Short mmCIF file of the C-alpha atoms (twelve columns), coordinates in Angstrom:
data_MODEL
# 
_entry.id   MODEL 
# 
loop_
_atom_site.group_PDB 
_atom_site.id 
_atom_site.type_symbol 
_atom_site.label_atom_id 
_atom_site.label_alt_id 
_atom_site.label_comp_id 
_atom_site.label_asym_id 
_atom_site.label_seq_id 
_atom_site.Cartn_x 
_atom_site.Cartn_y 
_atom_site.Cartn_z 
_atom_site.pdbx_PDB_model_num 
ATOM 1   C CA . MET A 1   0.000   0.000   0.000   1 
ATOM 2   C CA . PHE A 2   2.942   2.351   0.593   1 
ATOM 3   C CA . ILE A 3   3.870   2.274   -3.109  1 
ATOM 4   C CA . HIS A 4   0.272   3.067   -4.046  1 
ATOM 5   C CA . TYR A 5   0.295   5.931   -1.560  1 
ATOM 6   C CA . LEU A 6   3.469   7.366   -3.132  1 
ATOM 7   C CA . LEU A 7   1.870   7.142   -6.569  1 
ATOM 8   C CA . TYR A 8   -1.227  8.866   -5.183  1 
ATOM 9   C CA . LYS A 9   0.954   11.669  -3.749  1 
ATOM 10  C CA . LYS A 10  3.232   11.938  -6.785  1 
ATOM 11  C CA . SER A 11  2.232   15.557  -7.440  1 
ATOM 12  C CA . TRP A 12  3.227   16.579  -3.883  1 
ATOM 13  C CA . ILE A 13  6.467   14.618  -4.105  1 
ATOM 14  C CA . GLY A 14  7.167   16.243  -7.458  1 
ATOM 15  C CA . LEU A 15  6.600   19.684  -5.935  1 
ATOM 16  C CA . LEU A 16  9.027   18.977  -3.081  1 
ATOM 17  C CA . GLY A 17  11.606  17.712  -5.574  1 
ATOM 18  C CA . PHE A 18  11.144  20.805  -7.708  1 
ATOM 19  C CA . LEU A 19  11.585  23.098  -4.693  1 
ATOM 20  C CA . LEU A 20  14.772  21.268  -3.686  1 
ATOM 21  C CA . ILE A 21  16.219  21.587  -7.197  1 
ATOM 22  C CA . LEU A 22  15.183  25.241  -7.351  1 
ATOM 23  C CA . THR A 23  16.850  25.959  -3.999  1 
ATOM 24  C CA . ASN A 24  20.082  24.263  -5.063  1 
ATOM 25  C CA . THR A 25  20.065  26.161  -8.377  1 
ATOM 26  C CA . LEU A 26  19.593  29.540  -6.673  1 
ATOM 27  C CA . ILE A 27  22.364  28.819  -4.183  1 
ATOM 28  C CA . LEU A 28  24.768  27.757  -6.931  1 
ATOM 29  C CA . LEU A 29  23.954  30.568  -9.387  1 
ATOM 30  C CA . ASP A 30  23.513  33.469  -6.989  1 
ATOM 31  C CA . MET A 31  26.925  35.059  -6.614  1 
ATOM 32  C CA . GLY A 32  25.817  36.778  -3.392  1 
ATOM 33  C CA . ILE A 33  25.318  33.441  -1.637  1 
ATOM 34  C CA . ARG A 34  28.397  31.429  -0.786  1 
ATOM 35  C CA . VAL A 35  27.811  27.946  0.593   1 
ATOM 36  C CA . GLU A 36  30.407  25.240  1.024   1 
ATOM 37  C CA . PRO A 37  29.785  22.011  -0.898  1 
ATOM 38  C CA . ASN A 38  29.638  20.012  2.354   1 
ATOM 39  C CA . SER A 39  27.051  22.402  3.746   1 
ATOM 40  C CA . LEU A 40  24.984  22.135  0.563   1 
ATOM 41  C CA . LEU A 41  25.125  18.330  0.754   1 
ATOM 42  C CA . TYR A 42  24.147  18.473  4.425   1 
ATOM 43  C CA . LEU A 43  21.206  20.747  3.558   1 
ATOM 44  C CA . ASN A 44  19.968  18.341  0.845   1 
ATOM 45  C CA . VAL A 45  20.273  15.259  3.086   1 
ATOM 46  C CA . LEU A 46  18.469  17.055  5.909   1 
ATOM 47  C CA . PHE A 47  15.722  18.218  3.553   1 
ATOM 48  C CA . LEU A 48  15.211  14.729  2.076   1 
ATOM 49  C CA . THR A 49  15.212  13.109  5.547   1 
ATOM 50  C CA . VAL A 50  12.593  15.529  6.832   1 
ATOM 51  C CA . CYS A 51  10.467  14.992  3.708   1 
ATOM 52  C CA . PHE A 52  10.699  11.199  4.004   1 
ATOM 53  C CA . VAL A 53  9.759   11.242  7.712   1 
ATOM 54  C CA . PHE A 54  6.876   13.594  6.969   1 
ATOM 55  C CA . ILE A 55  5.593   11.453  4.083   1 
ATOM 56  C CA . PHE A 56  5.866   8.252   6.152   1 
ATOM 57  C CA . TRP A 57  4.020   9.895   9.061   1 
ATOM 58  C CA . ARG A 58  1.245   11.115  6.747   1 
ATOM 59  C CA . TYR A 59  1.073   7.665   5.177   1 
ATOM 60  C CA . LYS A 60  0.464   6.064   8.572   1 
ATOM 61  C CA . LYS A 61  -2.132  8.663   9.535   1 
ATOM 62  C CA . GLU A 62  -3.999  8.923   6.246   1 
ATOM 63  C CA . THR A 63  -4.199  5.201   5.476   1 
ATOM 64  C CA . ALA A 64  -5.103  3.920   8.953   1 
ATOM 65  C CA . TYR A 65  -8.838  4.385   8.327   1 
ATOM 66  C CA . TYR A 66  -8.687  2.766   4.878   1 
ATOM 67  C CA . LYS A 67  -6.646  -0.181  6.150   1 
ATOM 68  C CA . LEU A 68  -9.421  -0.904  8.639   1 
ATOM 69  C CA . LEU A 69  -11.992 -0.660  5.848   1 
ATOM 70  C CA . SER A 70  -9.929  -3.040  3.698   1 
ATOM 71  C CA . SER A 71  -9.700  -5.607  6.499   1 
ATOM 72  C CA . LEU A 72  -13.445 -5.281  7.014   1 
ATOM 73  C CA . ALA A 73  -14.117 -5.878  3.305   1 
ATOM 74  C CA . THR A 74  -12.565 -9.352  3.478   1 
ATOM 75  C CA . ASP A 75  -15.072 -10.463 6.131   1 
ATOM 76  C CA . LEU A 76  -18.220 -8.357  6.026   1 
ATOM 77  C CA . GLY A 77  -20.693 -10.570 7.857   1 
ATOM 78  C CA . GLU A 78  -24.156 -9.477  8.939   1 
ATOM 79  C CA . ASN A 79  -23.001 -6.748  11.360  1 
ATOM 80  C CA . TRP A 80  -20.455 -5.126  9.034   1 
ATOM 81  C CA . PHE A 81  -21.817 -1.613  9.569   1 
ATOM 82  C CA . GLU A 82  -21.345 -1.747  13.353  1 
ATOM 83  C CA . ARG A 83  -17.681 -2.701  12.835  1 
ATOM 84  C CA . ILE A 84  -16.839 0.318   10.658  1 
ATOM 85  C CA . PRO A 85  -14.209 2.444   12.476  1 
ATOM 86  C CA . TYR A 86  -14.956 6.060   13.345  1 
ATOM 87  C CA . PRO A 87  -12.902 8.493   11.205  1 
ATOM 88  C CA . ASP A 88  -10.229 10.600  12.909  1 
ATOM 89  C CA . SER A 89  -10.451 13.455  10.410  1 
ATOM 90  C CA . ARG A 90  -13.320 15.255  8.736   1 
ATOM 91  C CA . PHE A 91  -11.619 15.199  5.338   1 
ATOM 92  C CA . PRO A 92  -11.544 12.890  3.492   1 
ATOM 93  C CA . ASP A 93  -12.275 10.110  6.029   1 
ATOM 94  C CA . GLY A 94  -15.368 11.862  7.349   1 
ATOM 95  C CA . ILE A 95  -16.804 12.252  3.851   1 
ATOM 96  C CA . VAL A 96  -16.182 8.564   3.078   1 
ATOM 97  C CA . ASN A 97  -17.801 7.583   6.372   1 
ATOM 98  C CA . LYS A 98  -20.889 9.687   5.640   1 
ATOM 99  C CA . LEU A 99  -21.124 8.115   2.195   1 
ATOM 100 C CA . ILE A 100 -20.987 4.616   3.722   1 
ATOM 101 C CA . GLU A 101 -23.693 5.612   6.214   1 
ATOM 102 C CA . LYS A 102 -25.931 6.881   3.425   1 
ATOM 103 C CA . ILE A 103 -25.372 3.715   1.383   1 
ATOM 104 C CA . HIS A 104 -26.194 1.584   4.445   1 
ATOM 105 C CA . GLU A 105 -29.357 3.576   5.171   1 
ATOM 106 C CA . GLN A 106 -30.488 3.270   1.563   1 
ATOM 107 C CA . ASN A 107 -29.694 -0.441  1.545   1 
ATOM 108 C CA . GLN A 108 -31.652 -0.980  4.757   1 
ATOM 109 C CA . THR A 109 -34.593 0.939   3.301   1 
ATOM 110 C CA . LEU A 110 -34.530 -1.151  0.129   1 
ATOM 111 C CA . ARG A 111 -34.239 -4.391  2.117   1 
ATOM 112 C CA . HIS A 112 -37.133 -3.388  4.354   1 
ATOM 113 C CA . ARG A 113 -39.205 -2.490  1.305   1 
ATOM 114 C CA . GLU A 114 -38.287 -5.767  -0.411  1 
ATOM 115 C CA . LYS A 115 -39.092 -7.704  2.754   1 
ATOM 116 C CA . SER A 116 -42.483 -6.004  2.987   1 
ATOM 117 C CA . ASN A 117 -43.203 -6.751  -0.674  1 
ATOM 118 C CA . ASN A 118 -42.149 -10.375 -0.234  1 
ATOM 119 C CA . LEU A 119 -44.373 -10.644 2.823   1 
ATOM 120 C CA . LEU A 120 -47.316 -9.258  0.876   1 
ATOM 121 C CA . GLU A 121 -46.618 -11.652 -2.000  1 
ATOM 122 C CA . TYR A 122 -46.304 -14.539 0.452   1 
ATOM 123 C CA . ASN A 123 -49.594 -13.632 2.145   1 
ATOM 124 C CA . ASP A 124 -51.346 -13.292 -1.212  1 
ATOM 125 C CA . LEU A 125 -49.905 -16.585 -2.450  1 
ATOM 126 C CA . ALA A 126 -50.688 -18.410 0.777   1 
ATOM 127 C CA . SER A 127 -54.228 -17.035 0.702   1 
ATOM 128 C CA . TRP A 128 -54.641 -18.143 -2.923  1 
ATOM 129 C CA . ILE A 129 -53.308 -21.621 -2.158  1 
ATOM 130 C CA . HIS A 130 -55.655 -22.044 0.787   1 
ATOM 131 C CA . GLU A 131 -58.562 -20.866 -1.353  1 
ATOM 132 C CA . MET A 132 -57.585 -23.411 -3.996  1 
ATOM 133 C CA . LYS A 133 -57.426 -26.148 -1.383  1 
ATOM 134 C CA . THR A 134 -61.078 -25.592 -0.465  1 
ATOM 135 C CA . PRO A 135 -62.480 -26.869 -3.778  1 
ATOM 136 C CA . LEU A 136 -59.748 -29.530 -3.864  1 
ATOM 137 C CA . THR A 137 -60.913 -30.766 -0.482  1 
ATOM 138 C CA . ALA A 138 -64.492 -30.889 -1.759  1 
ATOM 139 C CA . MET A 139 -63.270 -32.848 -4.785  1 
ATOM 140 C CA . LYS A 140 -61.418 -35.264 -2.505  1 
ATOM 141 C CA . ILE A 141 -64.496 -35.874 -0.400  1 
ATOM 142 C CA . THR A 142 -66.530 -36.575 -3.537  1 
ATOM 143 C CA . ILE A 143 -63.863 -38.926 -4.939  1 
ATOM 144 C CA . ASP A 144 -63.597 -40.829 -1.651  1 
ATOM 145 C CA . ALA A 145 -67.363 -41.196 -1.547  1 
ATOM 146 C CA . HIS A 146 -67.342 -42.897 -4.977  1 
ATOM 147 C CA . ARG A 147 -64.284 -45.126 -4.762  1 
ATOM 148 C CA . SER A 148 -65.984 -47.892 -6.725  1 
ATOM 149 C CA . ASN A 149 -66.597 -45.552 -9.641  1 
ATOM 150 C CA . GLU A 150 -64.003 -45.942 -12.419 1 
ATOM 151 C CA . LEU A 151 -64.114 -42.227 -13.273 1 
ATOM 152 C CA . ALA A 152 -63.512 -41.317 -9.632  1 
ATOM 153 C CA . GLN A 153 -60.479 -43.607 -9.555  1 
ATOM 154 C CA . ARG A 154 -59.017 -41.846 -12.594 1 
ATOM 155 C CA . LEU A 155 -59.683 -38.428 -11.086 1 
ATOM 156 C CA . SER A 156 -57.990 -39.468 -7.849  1 
ATOM 157 C CA . SER A 157 -54.551 -39.503 -9.470  1 
ATOM 158 C CA . SER A 158 -55.081 -36.115 -11.150 1 
ATOM 159 C CA . TRP A 159 -56.301 -34.683 -7.856  1 
ATOM 160 C CA . LEU A 160 -53.150 -35.929 -6.137  1 
ATOM 161 C CA . LYS A 161 -50.901 -34.263 -8.708  1 
ATOM 162 C CA . MET A 162 -52.742 -30.941 -8.302  1 
ATOM 163 C CA . HIS A 163 -52.455 -31.267 -4.544  1 
ATOM 164 C CA . LEU A 164 -48.708 -31.922 -4.764  1 
ATOM 165 C CA . LEU A 165 -48.136 -28.921 -7.032  1 
ATOM 166 C CA . LEU A 166 -50.039 -26.609 -4.681  1 
ATOM 167 C CA . ASP A 167 -48.190 -28.037 -1.719  1 
ATOM 168 C CA . GLN A 168 -44.859 -27.484 -3.483  1 
ATOM 169 C CA . GLN A 169 -45.773 -23.875 -4.231  1 
ATOM 170 C CA . LEU A 170 -46.675 -23.320 -0.587  1 
ATOM 171 C CA . TYR A 171 -43.296 -24.629 0.558   1 
ATOM 172 C CA . ILE A 172 -41.528 -22.429 -2.004  1 
ATOM 173 C CA . SER A 173 -43.151 -19.369 -0.457  1 
ATOM 174 C CA . ARG A 174 -42.149 -20.528 3.045   1 
ATOM 175 C CA . LEU A 175 -38.536 -21.281 2.137   1 
ATOM 176 C CA . ALA A 176 -37.257 -17.788 3.017   1 
ATOM 177 C CA . THR A 177 -38.597 -18.090 6.585   1 
ATOM 178 C CA . LEU A 178 -37.744 -21.758 7.060   1 
ATOM 179 C CA . GLU A 179 -35.483 -21.204 10.094  1 
ATOM 180 C CA . SER A 180 -38.302 -19.664 12.124  1 
ATOM 181 C CA . ASP A 181 -40.549 -22.658 11.408  1 
ATOM 182 C CA . LEU A 182 -38.177 -25.448 12.447  1 
ATOM 183 C CA . LEU A 183 -39.060 -27.686 15.383  1 
ATOM 184 C CA . PRO A 184 -36.393 -30.324 16.137  1 
ATOM 185 C CA . GLU A 185 -37.651 -33.618 17.537  1 
ATOM 186 C CA . GLU A 186 -36.724 -37.281 17.647  1 
ATOM 187 C CA . LEU A 187 -38.104 -38.719 14.457  1 
ATOM 188 C CA . ASP A 188 -38.804 -42.280 13.385  1 
ATOM 189 C CA . VAL A 189 -37.663 -42.121 9.760   1 
ATOM 190 C CA . ASN A 190 -39.490 -45.325 8.819   1 
ATOM 191 C CA . LEU A 191 -42.790 -43.894 10.026  1 
ATOM 192 C CA . VAL A 192 -42.387 -40.793 7.856   1 
ATOM 193 C CA . ILE A 193 -41.567 -42.966 4.823   1 
ATOM 194 C CA . LYS A 194 -44.662 -45.067 5.459   1 
ATOM 195 C CA . GLU A 195 -46.872 -41.956 5.615   1 
ATOM 196 C CA . GLU A 196 -45.446 -40.559 2.377   1 
ATOM 197 C CA . ILE A 197 -45.948 -43.877 0.559   1 
ATOM 198 C CA . ARG A 198 -49.566 -43.917 1.712   1 
ATOM 199 C CA . GLU A 199 -49.963 -40.308 0.532   1 
ATOM 200 C CA . LEU A 200 -48.713 -41.165 -2.967  1 
ATOM 201 C CA . SER A 201 -50.281 -44.617 -3.239  1 
ATOM 202 C CA . THR A 202 -52.912 -43.479 -5.770  1 
ATOM 203 C CA . TRP A 203 -50.233 -42.374 -8.228  1 
ATOM 204 C CA . CYS A 204 -48.353 -45.636 -7.711  1 
ATOM 205 C CA . MET A 205 -51.477 -47.668 -8.432  1 
ATOM 206 C CA . GLU A 206 -52.139 -45.667 -11.593 1 
ATOM 207 C CA . LYS A 207 -48.705 -46.688 -12.928 1 
ATOM 208 C CA . ASN A 208 -48.895 -50.124 -11.307 1 
ATOM 209 C CA . LEU A 209 -45.658 -49.501 -9.422  1 
ATOM 210 C CA . ALA A 210 -44.404 -51.766 -6.670  1 
ATOM 211 C CA . ILE A 211 -42.593 -50.230 -3.703  1 
ATOM 212 C CA . ASP A 212 -40.067 -52.460 -1.984  1 
ATOM 213 C CA . VAL A 213 -39.183 -51.151 1.482   1 
ATOM 214 C CA . SER A 214 -36.155 -52.500 3.346   1 
ATOM 215 C CA . ARG A 215 -35.782 -50.827 6.700   1 
ATOM 216 C CA . SER A 216 -33.736 -50.793 9.866   1 
ATOM 217 C CA . ASP A 217 -35.756 -50.712 13.064  1 
ATOM 218 C CA . ALA A 218 -33.390 -48.272 14.798  1 
ATOM 219 C CA . ALA A 219 -33.656 -45.553 12.128  1 
ATOM 220 C CA . THR A 220 -34.260 -42.477 14.286  1 
ATOM 221 C CA . SER A 221 -32.857 -38.995 13.936  1 
ATOM 222 C CA . TYR A 222 -33.341 -35.499 15.322  1 
ATOM 223 C CA . THR A 223 -34.835 -33.244 12.675  1 
ATOM 224 C CA . ASP A 224 -37.976 -31.330 11.742  1 
ATOM 225 C CA . ARG A 225 -40.819 -33.678 10.870  1 
ATOM 226 C CA . LYS A 226 -42.747 -31.483 8.434   1 
ATOM 227 C CA . TRP A 227 -39.802 -30.267 6.347   1 
ATOM 228 C CA . CYS A 228 -38.093 -33.658 6.370   1 
ATOM 229 C CA . ALA A 229 -41.306 -35.296 5.149   1 
ATOM 230 C CA . PHE A 230 -41.492 -32.746 2.340   1 
ATOM 231 C CA . VAL A 231 -37.961 -33.650 1.169   1 
ATOM 232 C CA . MET A 232 -38.878 -37.344 1.151   1 
ATOM 233 C CA . ARG A 233 -42.068 -36.516 -0.740  1 
ATOM 234 C CA . GLN A 234 -40.084 -34.714 -3.440  1 
ATOM 235 C CA . LEU A 235 -37.634 -37.601 -3.847  1 
ATOM 236 C CA . LEU A 236 -40.418 -40.193 -3.902  1 
ATOM 237 C CA . THR A 237 -42.459 -38.082 -6.332  1 
ATOM 238 C CA . ASN A 238 -39.439 -37.871 -8.608  1 
ATOM 239 C CA . ALA A 239 -38.992 -41.643 -8.460  1 
ATOM 240 C CA . ILE A 240 -42.659 -42.247 -9.322  1 
ATOM 241 C CA . LYS A 241 -42.658 -39.685 -12.121 1 
ATOM 242 C CA . TYR A 242 -39.679 -41.161 -13.953 1 
ATOM 243 C CA . SER A 243 -40.334 -44.845 -13.225 1 
ATOM 244 C CA . PRO A 244 -41.773 -46.896 -16.095 1 
ATOM 245 C CA . ASP A 245 -45.162 -48.526 -15.729 1 
ATOM 246 C CA . ASN A 246 -45.075 -51.840 -13.856 1 
ATOM 247 C CA . GLY A 247 -41.690 -50.909 -12.400 1 
ATOM 248 C CA . THR A 248 -40.351 -51.101 -8.859  1 
ATOM 249 C CA . ILE A 249 -39.153 -48.400 -6.475  1 
ATOM 250 C CA . VAL A 250 -36.768 -49.599 -3.773  1 
ATOM 251 C CA . ILE A 251 -36.588 -47.672 -0.490  1 
ATOM 252 C CA . THR A 252 -33.945 -48.681 2.043   1 
ATOM 253 C CA . THR A 253 -33.032 -47.330 5.467   1 
ATOM 254 C CA . GLU A 254 -29.678 -48.155 6.994   1 
ATOM 255 C CA . VAL A 255 -27.916 -47.222 10.236  1 
ATOM 256 C CA . ASP A 256 -24.128 -47.368 10.399  1 
ATOM 257 C CA . GLN A 257 -21.875 -47.825 13.428  1 
ATOM 258 C CA . LYS A 258 -21.841 -44.058 14.080  1 
ATOM 259 C CA . ASN A 259 -25.665 -44.004 14.224  1 
ATOM 260 C CA . ALA A 260 -25.907 -42.116 10.930  1 
ATOM 261 C CA . VAL A 261 -29.199 -42.926 9.188   1 
ATOM 262 C CA . THR A 262 -29.274 -43.246 5.395   1 
ATOM 263 C CA . VAL A 263 -32.527 -43.337 3.428   1 
ATOM 264 C CA . THR A 264 -32.225 -44.258 -0.261  1 
ATOM 265 C CA . PHE A 265 -34.895 -43.981 -2.966  1 
ATOM 266 C CA . LYS A 266 -33.996 -46.021 -6.060  1 
ATOM 267 C CA . ASP A 267 -36.048 -46.077 -9.261  1 
ATOM 268 C CA . GLU A 268 -35.830 -47.901 -12.581 1 
ATOM 269 C CA . GLY A 269 -36.181 -44.776 -14.688 1 
ATOM 270 C CA . PRO A 270 -34.082 -43.581 -17.634 1 
ATOM 271 C CA . GLY A 271 -31.312 -42.299 -15.387 1 
ATOM 272 C CA . ILE A 272 -29.651 -38.888 -15.498 1 
ATOM 273 C CA . GLN A 273 -27.193 -37.884 -18.178 1 
ATOM 274 C CA . GLY A 274 -23.668 -37.188 -16.931 1 
ATOM 275 C CA . HIS A 275 -23.725 -33.581 -18.133 1 
ATOM 276 C CA . ASP A 276 -26.973 -32.974 -16.216 1 
ATOM 277 C CA . LEU A 277 -25.850 -34.372 -12.850 1 
ATOM 278 C CA . PRO A 278 -23.957 -31.259 -11.625 1 
ATOM 279 C CA . ARG A 279 -27.030 -29.081 -12.272 1 
ATOM 280 C CA . ILE A 280 -29.967 -31.192 -11.075 1 
ATOM 281 C CA . PHE A 281 -30.271 -29.171 -7.855  1 
ATOM 282 C CA . ASP A 282 -30.297 -25.810 -9.655  1 
ATOM 283 C CA . ARG A 283 -33.489 -23.808 -9.510  1 
ATOM 284 C CA . GLY A 284 -35.665 -24.414 -12.573 1 
ATOM 285 C CA . PHE A 285 -33.284 -26.918 -14.207 1 
ATOM 286 C CA . THR A 286 -35.162 -29.770 -15.914 1 
ATOM 287 C CA . GLY A 287 -32.449 -31.460 -17.994 1 
ATOM 288 C CA . ASP A 288 -32.982 -33.952 -20.785 1 
ATOM 289 C CA . ASN A 289 -35.508 -36.005 -18.796 1 
ATOM 290 C CA . GLY A 290 -37.474 -32.886 -17.933 1 
ATOM 291 C CA . ARG A 291 -37.901 -32.103 -21.617 1 
ATOM 292 C CA . VAL A 292 -39.460 -35.519 -22.067 1 
ATOM 293 C CA . GLN A 293 -41.598 -35.151 -18.936 1 
ATOM 294 C CA . HIS A 294 -43.340 -31.900 -19.859 1 
ATOM 295 C CA . ALA A 295 -44.874 -31.665 -16.379 1 
ATOM 296 C CA . SER A 296 -41.433 -31.178 -14.827 1 
ATOM 297 C CA . THR A 297 -40.951 -27.754 -13.207 1 
ATOM 298 C CA . GLY A 298 -37.327 -28.116 -12.091 1 
ATOM 299 C CA . MET A 299 -38.282 -27.046 -8.564  1 
ATOM 300 C CA . GLY A 300 -38.628 -30.372 -6.723  1 
ATOM 301 C CA . LEU A 301 -34.937 -31.255 -6.395  1 
ATOM 302 C CA . TYR A 302 -34.026 -27.601 -5.862  1 
ATOM 303 C CA . LEU A 303 -36.375 -27.410 -2.886  1 
ATOM 304 C CA . ALA A 304 -35.209 -30.790 -1.581  1 
ATOM 305 C CA . ASN A 305 -31.579 -29.652 -1.668  1 
ATOM 306 C CA . GLU A 306 -32.241 -26.233 -0.102  1 
ATOM 307 C CA . ILE A 307 -34.285 -27.708 2.733   1 
ATOM 308 C CA . SER A 308 -31.771 -30.522 3.288   1 
ATOM 309 C CA . ASN A 309 -29.008 -27.945 3.733   1 
ATOM 310 C CA . LYS A 310 -31.117 -26.139 6.332   1 
ATOM 311 C CA . LEU A 311 -31.827 -29.402 8.150   1 
ATOM 312 C CA . HIS A 312 -28.154 -30.499 7.990   1 
ATOM 313 C CA . ILE A 313 -29.128 -33.526 5.920   1 
ATOM 314 C CA . GLN A 314 -26.660 -34.658 3.272   1 
ATOM 315 C CA . LEU A 315 -28.289 -35.322 -0.103  1 
ATOM 316 C CA . ASN A 316 -26.434 -37.622 -2.529  1 
ATOM 317 C CA . VAL A 317 -27.356 -38.873 -5.990  1 
ATOM 318 C CA . ARG A 318 -26.095 -41.747 -8.136  1 
ATOM 319 C CA . SER A 319 -27.394 -42.509 -11.582 1 
ATOM 320 C CA . ILE A 320 -26.674 -44.817 -14.509 1 
ATOM 321 C CA . VAL A 321 -28.256 -43.973 -17.837 1 
ATOM 322 C CA . GLY A 322 -30.783 -46.645 -18.743 1 
ATOM 323 C CA . GLN A 323 -30.702 -48.271 -15.294 1 
ATOM 324 C CA . GLY A 324 -32.247 -45.658 -13.006 1 
ATOM 325 C CA . SER A 325 -31.269 -43.243 -10.264 1 
ATOM 326 C CA . SER A 326 -30.914 -43.389 -6.503  1 
ATOM 327 C CA . PHE A 327 -31.172 -40.434 -4.117  1 
ATOM 328 C CA . SER A 328 -29.894 -40.770 -0.550  1 
ATOM 329 C CA . MET A 329 -30.692 -38.708 2.534   1 
ATOM 330 C CA . ILE A 330 -27.987 -39.014 5.207   1 
ATOM 331 C CA . PHE A 331 -28.949 -37.964 8.739   1 
ATOM 332 C CA . LYS A 332 -25.671 -37.445 10.556  1 
ATOM 333 C CA . PRO A 333 -25.635 -37.787 14.363  1 
ATOM 334 C CA . GLY A 334 -24.684 -34.819 16.512  1 
ATOM 335 C CA . ASN A 335 -25.952 -32.152 14.110  1 
ATOM 336 C CA . SER A 336 -27.310 -28.750 15.148  1 
ATOM 337 C CA . PHE A 337 -30.772 -30.177 15.832  1 
ATOM 338 C CA . GLU A 338 -29.328 -32.554 18.408  1 
ATOM 339 C CA . GLN A 339 -27.434 -29.673 20.012  1 
ATOM 340 C CA . THR A 340 -30.618 -27.583 20.076  1 
ATOM 341 C CA . ARG A 341 -32.541 -30.421 21.703  1 
ATOM 342 C CA . ARG A 342 -29.933 -30.824 24.427  1 
ATOM 343 C CA . THR A 343 -29.942 -27.083 25.063  1 
ATOM 344 C CA . LEU A 344 -33.697 -27.100 25.493  1 
ATOM 345 C CA . LEU A 345 -33.494 -30.034 27.910  1 
ATOM 346 C CA . GLN A 346 -30.876 -28.418 30.149  1 
ATOM 347 C CA . PRO A 347 -32.324 -27.249 33.501  1 
ATOM 348 C CA . LYS A 348 -32.417 -23.491 33.931  1 
# 
């Protein structure tokens, strides 16, 4: 930074150099001034020493504020504004500080406005979804009342798909406030899987899919039940969507020696192309399979991945083209939910 400071002050340094040369020239050319060569050399050395000390002192003083700002820029964090140092001088540090304050105030205003708009959009969307669920509920009651009717059986699968899409949209709107909605608890993973299979059974029967469940009795983990169930629903929905008719979906739960629980959903679908694998969790990405399945929105796996990160669940995928895909949820022991549970249980 010292070199940059010298370049910044090059006009001042040039002026000092010009004054030194001018002084030496006047002393040498003016016949009325007689100075010994040693004295002239002493004067030049003294002048240069004083100038160097002065420049170094000003460098330390003038760059102290900006050095602190530079160190802050490498690690801003959420409370970056509170860590901004107070300027020692009104110019130019004070002007820079006022500019930063104005930028922060404007940014806070924009964020507050954006948050308010998002809240309004969320409320409107949530209200619309709940209004849509009212006729869907009436349709469900009618379908359940006429189970023996062939037309009702066909409508049941379409109703389920509409219900899943509305449910997905509701979770998309809640994603921004997920942390405030988490409730860690000891969860029987097998029970959640069983409930999700029952929820999607109509779709499975429509495609005549068999679901083979291999489970470990000790598959328990500390996580949020609602959001974890939604991730499983997305993975199971994906498996059903891409499985061929009369196929089989294999669901396994395993517990290793470290008490880590792994839930795997394996289908017999077309598999995922190698060039699509790195992007399957991107928002809105559908890939080659999504272009075949026109109903694909590219949001299911994105939501599953985002929620899994929040829940500290590791999401892995393996796929072989032509042989199917398998998605694994790994519940690691000792995650933040376990720590939160122990904190809540501690006596106060």
